[in-house]
mmCIF file of C-alpha atoms in Angstrom:
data_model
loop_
_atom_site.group_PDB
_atom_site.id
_atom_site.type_symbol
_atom_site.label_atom_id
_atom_site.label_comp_id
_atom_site.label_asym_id
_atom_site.label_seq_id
_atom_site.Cartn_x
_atom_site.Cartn_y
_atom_site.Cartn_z
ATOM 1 C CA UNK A 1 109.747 126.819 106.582
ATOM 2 C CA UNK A 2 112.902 125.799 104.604
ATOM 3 C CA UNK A 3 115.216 127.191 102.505
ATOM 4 C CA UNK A 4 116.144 125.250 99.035
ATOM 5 C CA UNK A 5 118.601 127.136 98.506
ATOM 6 C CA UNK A 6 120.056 130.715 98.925
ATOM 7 C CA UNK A 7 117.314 132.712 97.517
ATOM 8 C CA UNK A 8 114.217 130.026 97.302
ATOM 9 C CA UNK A 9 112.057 129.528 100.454
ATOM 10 C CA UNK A 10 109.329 127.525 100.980
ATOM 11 C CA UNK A 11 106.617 127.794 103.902
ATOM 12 C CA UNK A 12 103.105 126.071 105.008
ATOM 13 C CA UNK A 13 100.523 127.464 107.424
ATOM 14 C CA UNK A 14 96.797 128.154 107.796
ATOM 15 C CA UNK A 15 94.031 127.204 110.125
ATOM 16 C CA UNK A 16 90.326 125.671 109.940
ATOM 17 C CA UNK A 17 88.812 128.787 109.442
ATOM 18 C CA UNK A 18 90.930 130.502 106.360
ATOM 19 C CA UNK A 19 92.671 126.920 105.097
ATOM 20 C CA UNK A 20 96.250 125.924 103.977
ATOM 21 C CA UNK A 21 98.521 127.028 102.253
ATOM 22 C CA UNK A 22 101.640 126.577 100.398
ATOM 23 C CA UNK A 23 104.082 129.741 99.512
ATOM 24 C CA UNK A 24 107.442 130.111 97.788
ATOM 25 C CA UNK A 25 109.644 132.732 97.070
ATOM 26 C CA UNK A 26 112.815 132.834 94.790
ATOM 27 C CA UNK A 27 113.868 136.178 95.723
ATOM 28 C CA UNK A 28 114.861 135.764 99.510
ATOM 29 C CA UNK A 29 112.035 136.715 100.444
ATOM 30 C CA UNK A 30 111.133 139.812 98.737
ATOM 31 C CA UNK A 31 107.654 138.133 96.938
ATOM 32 C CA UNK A 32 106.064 134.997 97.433
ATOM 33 C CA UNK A 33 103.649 133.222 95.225
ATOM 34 C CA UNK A 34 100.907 130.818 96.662
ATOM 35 C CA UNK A 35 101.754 127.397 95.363
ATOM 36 C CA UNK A 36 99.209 125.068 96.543
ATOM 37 C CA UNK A 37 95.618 127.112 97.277
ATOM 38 C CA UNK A 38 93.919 127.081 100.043
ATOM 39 C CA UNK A 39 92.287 123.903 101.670
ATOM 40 C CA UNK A 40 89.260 124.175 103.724
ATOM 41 C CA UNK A 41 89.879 122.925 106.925
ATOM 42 C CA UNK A 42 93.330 121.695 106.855
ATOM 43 C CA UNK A 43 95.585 123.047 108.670
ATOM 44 C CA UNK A 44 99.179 122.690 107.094
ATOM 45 C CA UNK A 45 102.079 122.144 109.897
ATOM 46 C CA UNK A 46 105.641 121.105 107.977
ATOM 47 C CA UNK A 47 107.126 120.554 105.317
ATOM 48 C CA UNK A 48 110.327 119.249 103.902
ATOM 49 C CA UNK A 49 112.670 119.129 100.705
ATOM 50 C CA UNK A 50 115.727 116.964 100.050
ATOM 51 C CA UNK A 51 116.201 119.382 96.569
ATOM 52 C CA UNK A 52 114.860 122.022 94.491
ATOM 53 C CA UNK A 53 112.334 119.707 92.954
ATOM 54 C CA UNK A 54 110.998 117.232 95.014
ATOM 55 C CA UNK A 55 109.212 117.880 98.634
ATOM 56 C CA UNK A 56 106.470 116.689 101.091
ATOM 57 C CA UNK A 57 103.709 118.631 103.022
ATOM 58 C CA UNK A 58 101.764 117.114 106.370
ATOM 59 C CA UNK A 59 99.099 118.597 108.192
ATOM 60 C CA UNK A 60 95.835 117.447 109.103
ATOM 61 C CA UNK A 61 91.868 118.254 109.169
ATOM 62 C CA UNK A 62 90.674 119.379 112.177
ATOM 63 C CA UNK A 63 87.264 119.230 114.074
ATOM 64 C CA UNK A 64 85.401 116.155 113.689
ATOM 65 C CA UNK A 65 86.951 113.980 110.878
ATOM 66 C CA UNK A 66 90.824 114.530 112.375
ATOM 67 C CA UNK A 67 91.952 112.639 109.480
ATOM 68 C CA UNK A 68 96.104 113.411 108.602
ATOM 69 C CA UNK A 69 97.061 114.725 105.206
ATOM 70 C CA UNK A 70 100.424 114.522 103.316
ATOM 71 C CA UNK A 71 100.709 115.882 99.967
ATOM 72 C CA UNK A 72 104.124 115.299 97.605
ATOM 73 C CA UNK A 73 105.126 117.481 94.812
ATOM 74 C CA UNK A 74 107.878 116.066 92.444
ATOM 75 C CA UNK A 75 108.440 119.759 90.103
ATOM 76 C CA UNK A 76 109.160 122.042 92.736
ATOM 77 C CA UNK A 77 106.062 123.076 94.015
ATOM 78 C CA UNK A 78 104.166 123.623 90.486
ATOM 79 C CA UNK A 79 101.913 120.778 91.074
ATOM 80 C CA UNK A 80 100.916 118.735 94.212
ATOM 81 C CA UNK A 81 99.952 115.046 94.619
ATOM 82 C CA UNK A 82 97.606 114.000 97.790
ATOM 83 C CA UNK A 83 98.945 110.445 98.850
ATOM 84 C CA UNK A 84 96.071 107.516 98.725
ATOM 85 C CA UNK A 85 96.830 107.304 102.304
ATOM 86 C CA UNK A 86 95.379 108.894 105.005
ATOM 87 C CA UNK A 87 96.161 108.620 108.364
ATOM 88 C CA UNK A 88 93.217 109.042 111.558
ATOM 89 C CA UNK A 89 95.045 111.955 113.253
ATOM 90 C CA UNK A 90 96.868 114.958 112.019
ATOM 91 C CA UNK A 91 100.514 114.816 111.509
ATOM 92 C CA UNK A 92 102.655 117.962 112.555
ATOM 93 C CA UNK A 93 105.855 117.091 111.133
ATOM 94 C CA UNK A 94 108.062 115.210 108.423
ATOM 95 C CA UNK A 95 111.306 114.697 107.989
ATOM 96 C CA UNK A 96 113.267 112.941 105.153
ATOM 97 C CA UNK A 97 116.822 111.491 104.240
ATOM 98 C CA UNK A 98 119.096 113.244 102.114
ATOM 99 C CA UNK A 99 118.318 110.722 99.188
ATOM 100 C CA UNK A 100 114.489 111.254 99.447
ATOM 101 C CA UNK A 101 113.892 107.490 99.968
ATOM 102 C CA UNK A 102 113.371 107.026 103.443
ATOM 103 C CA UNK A 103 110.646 109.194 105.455
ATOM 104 C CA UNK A 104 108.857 109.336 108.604
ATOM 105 C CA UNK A 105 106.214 112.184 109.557
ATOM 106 C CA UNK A 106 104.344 112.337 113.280
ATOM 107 C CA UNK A 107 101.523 113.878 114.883
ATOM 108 C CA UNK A 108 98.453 113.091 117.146
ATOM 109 C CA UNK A 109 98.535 111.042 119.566
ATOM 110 C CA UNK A 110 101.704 109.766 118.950
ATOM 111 C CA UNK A 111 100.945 108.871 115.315
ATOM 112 C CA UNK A 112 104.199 107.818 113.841
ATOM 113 C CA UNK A 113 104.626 106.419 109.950
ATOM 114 C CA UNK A 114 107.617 105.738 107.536
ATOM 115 C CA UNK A 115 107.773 105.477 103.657
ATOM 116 C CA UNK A 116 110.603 103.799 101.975
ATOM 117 C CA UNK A 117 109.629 104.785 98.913
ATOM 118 C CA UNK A 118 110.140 107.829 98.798
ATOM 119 C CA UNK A 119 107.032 108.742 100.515
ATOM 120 C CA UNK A 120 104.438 107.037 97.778
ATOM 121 C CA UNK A 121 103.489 104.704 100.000
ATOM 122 C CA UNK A 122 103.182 104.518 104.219
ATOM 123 C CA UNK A 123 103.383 102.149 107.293
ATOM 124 C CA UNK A 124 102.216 102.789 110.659
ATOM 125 C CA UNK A 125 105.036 102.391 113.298
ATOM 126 C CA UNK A 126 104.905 102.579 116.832
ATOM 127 C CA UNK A 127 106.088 105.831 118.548
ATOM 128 C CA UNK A 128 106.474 104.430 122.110
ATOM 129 C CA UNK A 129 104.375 107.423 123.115
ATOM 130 C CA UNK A 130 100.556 108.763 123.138
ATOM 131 C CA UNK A 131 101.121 112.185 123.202
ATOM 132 C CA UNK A 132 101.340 114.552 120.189
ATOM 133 C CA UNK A 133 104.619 114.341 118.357
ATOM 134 C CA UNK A 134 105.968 118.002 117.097
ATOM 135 C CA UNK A 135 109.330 117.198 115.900
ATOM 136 C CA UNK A 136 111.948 114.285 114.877
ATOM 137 C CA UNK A 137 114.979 113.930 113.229
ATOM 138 C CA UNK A 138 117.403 111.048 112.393
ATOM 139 C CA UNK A 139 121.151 111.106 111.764
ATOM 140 C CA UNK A 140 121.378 108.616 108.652
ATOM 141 C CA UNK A 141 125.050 107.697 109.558
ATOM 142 C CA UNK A 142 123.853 106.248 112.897
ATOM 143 C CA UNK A 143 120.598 105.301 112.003
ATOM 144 C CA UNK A 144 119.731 107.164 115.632
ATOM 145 C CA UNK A 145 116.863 109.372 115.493
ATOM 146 C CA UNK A 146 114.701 111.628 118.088
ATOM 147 C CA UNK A 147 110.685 112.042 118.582
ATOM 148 C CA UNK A 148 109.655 115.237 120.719
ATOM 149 C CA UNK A 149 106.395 115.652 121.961
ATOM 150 C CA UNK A 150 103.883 117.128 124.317
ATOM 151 C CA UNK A 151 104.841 117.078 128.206
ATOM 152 C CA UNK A 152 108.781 116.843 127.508
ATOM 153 C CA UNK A 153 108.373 113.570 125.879
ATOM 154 C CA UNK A 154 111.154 112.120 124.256
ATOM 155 C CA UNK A 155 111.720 108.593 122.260
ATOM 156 C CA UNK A 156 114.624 107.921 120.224
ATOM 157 C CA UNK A 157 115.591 104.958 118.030
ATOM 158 C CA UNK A 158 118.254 103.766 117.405
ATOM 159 C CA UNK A 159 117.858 101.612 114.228
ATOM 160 C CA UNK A 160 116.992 103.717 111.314
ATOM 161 C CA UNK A 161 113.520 104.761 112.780
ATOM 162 C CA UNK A 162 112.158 101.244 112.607
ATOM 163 C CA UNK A 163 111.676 100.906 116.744
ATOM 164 C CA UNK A 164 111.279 103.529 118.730
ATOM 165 C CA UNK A 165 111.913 103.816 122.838
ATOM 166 C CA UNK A 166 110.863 106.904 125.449
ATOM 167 C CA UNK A 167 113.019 108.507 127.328
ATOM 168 C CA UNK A 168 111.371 110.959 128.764
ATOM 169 C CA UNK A 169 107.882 111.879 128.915
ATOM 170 C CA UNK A 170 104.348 110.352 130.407
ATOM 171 C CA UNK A 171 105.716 106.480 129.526
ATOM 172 C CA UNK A 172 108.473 106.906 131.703
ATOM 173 C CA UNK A 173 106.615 108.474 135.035
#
């Protein structure tokens, strides 16, 4: 969930069985509109928006394909783009710069990739860990960013996101 601004909201969820889904609201809260109907299967885990208009969703199908999904909308949720890319696990989480250019998103089994582009296109990087990845972030003034994961596993980087170390976790046992 994130908020765009003081009365818009956007949030993703959904499992296998009922799909994902996309849902706004511009009233703080009060009424929320489905922007993206439901996919079979997919189960949508983050999202995030550097502005009003432009924003990225990751999540992943589950079951026996386990192929990763991020989809990028560029009009503020009216429409949404699936990227030609498609990663082999789910991803559970994306995070962005303030400009929108640089991007990483993580998930399975330590599946870590970045866009510079603004998220059109992605690269495989390595995470420094096999476990599932739930969360990162990275300060853009110090280029130093953070992976959490499964198990209390932690790898940070400390160059804009383009190596990554662990810290803590089942690498460092």
């Amino acid at each position: 969930m994130q908020w765009i601004n003081a009365s818009t909201v956007f949030a993703v969820g959904g499992d296998t069985a009922s799909g994902g889904i996309i849902v706004q609201t511009s009233d703080g809260g009060k009424t929320w509109i489905i922007q993206q109907p439901n996919v079979l299967n997919m189960e949508m885990q983050d999202l995030h928006f550097f502005n009003s208009s432009v924003g990225w969703v990751v999540g992943g199908y589950l079951g026996s394909l386990e192929a990763g999904k991020i989809l990028r909308t560029q009009d503020g949720g009216e429409t949404w783009q699936w990227s030609s890319y498609t990663p082999a696990t789910p991803l559970y989480t994306v995070f962005f710069t303030s400009d929108g250019r640089a991007g990483w998103a993580a998930g399975a089994q330590g599946r870590l990739l970045y866009s510079g582009d603004g998220g059109v296109g992605w690269l495989d990087l390595d995470s420094a860990t096999s476990v599932d990845v739930s969360s990162l972030v990275m300060d853009e003034s110090s280029g130093v960013g953070f992976l959490v994961g499964e198990d209390g596993s932690i790898c940070w980087s400390e160059n804009g996101g383009q190596t990554w170390t662990a810290m803590l976790g089942e690498e460092n046992n």
